[in-house]
CSV table of C-alpha atoms in Angstrom, one decimal:
chain,number,residue,atom,x,y,z
U,1430,MET,CA,98.4,127.1,109.4
U,1431,TYR,CA,95.1,125.4,109.9
U,1432,SER,CA,94.4,121.7,109.4
U,1433,LYS,CA,90.8,120.4,109.5
U,1434,VAL,CA,89.3,117.1,108.2
U,1435,ILE,CA,85.8,115.7,108.3
U,1436,LEU,CA,85.5,111.9,107.8
U,1437,ILE,CA,82.6,109.6,107.5
U,1438,GLY,CA,83.3,105.9,107.9
U,1439,ARG,CA,82.9,102.7,109.9
U,1440,LEU,CA,85.0,101.4,112.8
U,1441,THR,CA,87.1,98.4,111.9
U,1442,LYS,CA,87.3,97.2,115.5
U,1443,ASP,CA,86.0,98.2,118.9
U,1444,PRO,CA,87.7,101.3,120.4
U,1445,GLU,CA,90.6,100.7,122.8
U,1446,LEU,CA,90.1,102.8,125.9
U,1447,ARG,CA,93.1,103.6,128.2
U,1448,TYR,CA,94.1,106.3,130.7
U,1449,THR,CA,97.2,108.5,130.9
U,1450,PRO,CA,99.2,108.6,134.1
U,1451,LYS,CA,97.3,111.8,135.1
U,1452,GLY,CA,93.9,110.0,134.5
U,1453,THR,CA,92.9,111.5,131.2
U,1454,PRO,CA,90.9,109.0,129.1
U,1455,VAL,CA,92.2,108.2,125.6
U,1456,ALA,CA,90.5,106.1,123.0
U,1457,SER,CA,91.9,104.9,119.7
U,1458,PHE,CA,90.2,103.1,116.8
U,1459,SER,CA,90.6,102.7,113.1
U,1460,LEU,CA,88.1,104.1,110.6
U,1461,ALA,CA,87.4,102.7,107.1
U,1462,VAL,CA,86.5,105.5,104.7
U,1463,ASN,CA,85.1,104.4,101.3
U,1464,TYR,CA,85.3,106.4,98.1
U,1465,ARG,CA,83.3,105.4,95.0
U,1466,TYR,CA,84.1,106.7,91.6
U,1467,LYS,CA,83.4,105.9,87.9
U,1468,GLN,CA,86.2,104.9,85.7
U,1469,SER,CA,85.2,104.4,82.1
U,1470,ASP,CA,81.9,102.5,82.3
U,1471,GLU,CA,82.4,100.7,85.6
U,1472,MET,CA,82.2,101.8,89.2
U,1473,LYS,CA,85.3,101.5,91.4
U,1474,GLU,CA,85.6,101.6,95.1
U,1475,GLU,CA,88.6,102.6,97.2
U,1476,THR,CA,88.9,102.2,101.0
U,1477,THR,CA,91.3,104.2,103.1
U,1478,PHE,CA,92.0,103.1,106.7
U,1479,ILE,CA,92.7,106.0,109.1
U,1480,ASP,CA,93.8,105.8,112.8
U,1481,ILE,CA,91.8,108.0,115.1
U,1482,VAL,CA,92.6,109.1,118.6
U,1483,VAL,CA,90.2,111.0,120.9
U,1484,PHE,CA,90.6,112.4,124.4
U,1485,GLY,CA,88.5,113.2,127.5
U,1486,LYS,CA,84.7,112.7,127.6
U,1487,LEU,CA,84.7,111.9,123.9
U,1488,ALA,CA,87.1,109.0,124.6
U,1489,GLU,CA,84.8,107.7,127.4
U,1490,PHE,CA,81.8,108.0,125.1
U,1491,SER,CA,83.6,106.2,122.3
U,1492,GLY,CA,84.6,103.3,124.6
U,1493,GLN,CA,81.1,103.0,125.9
U,1494,TYR,CA,78.9,103.4,122.9
U,1495,LEU,CA,80.9,102.6,119.7
U,1496,ASN,CA,81.6,99.1,118.4
U,1497,LYS,CA,83.1,97.5,115.3
U,1498,GLY,CA,81.0,98.5,112.3
U,1499,SER,CA,79.5,101.7,113.9
U,1500,GLU,CA,79.2,104.5,111.4
U,1501,VAL,CA,80.6,107.8,112.7
U,1502,ILE,CA,81.5,111.3,111.5
U,1503,VAL,CA,84.8,112.5,112.8
U,1504,ASP,CA,85.6,116.2,112.7
U,1505,GLY,CA,89.1,117.1,113.7
U,1506,ARG,CA,92.7,117.8,112.6
U,1507,LEU,CA,95.1,115.7,110.7
U,1508,GLN,CA,98.3,114.8,112.4
U,1509,GLN,CA,100.9,112.6,110.8
């Protein structure tokens, strides 16, 4: 089985950077993804909030360069 998602959205808060006991960087943040669609004659908008976790150098980059409101593209796998 293969699980892959690509999301485009904005951070809802600054990333939280922490380290595992072995020293691996881990960053987590929430992403707001908007979906616009037309229903009858009016435009509707739906927002989905998705929790994101990144590891290693990407976690350090996220903690250093991303802030609340930053627009990002996330390419990864879905884990529930």
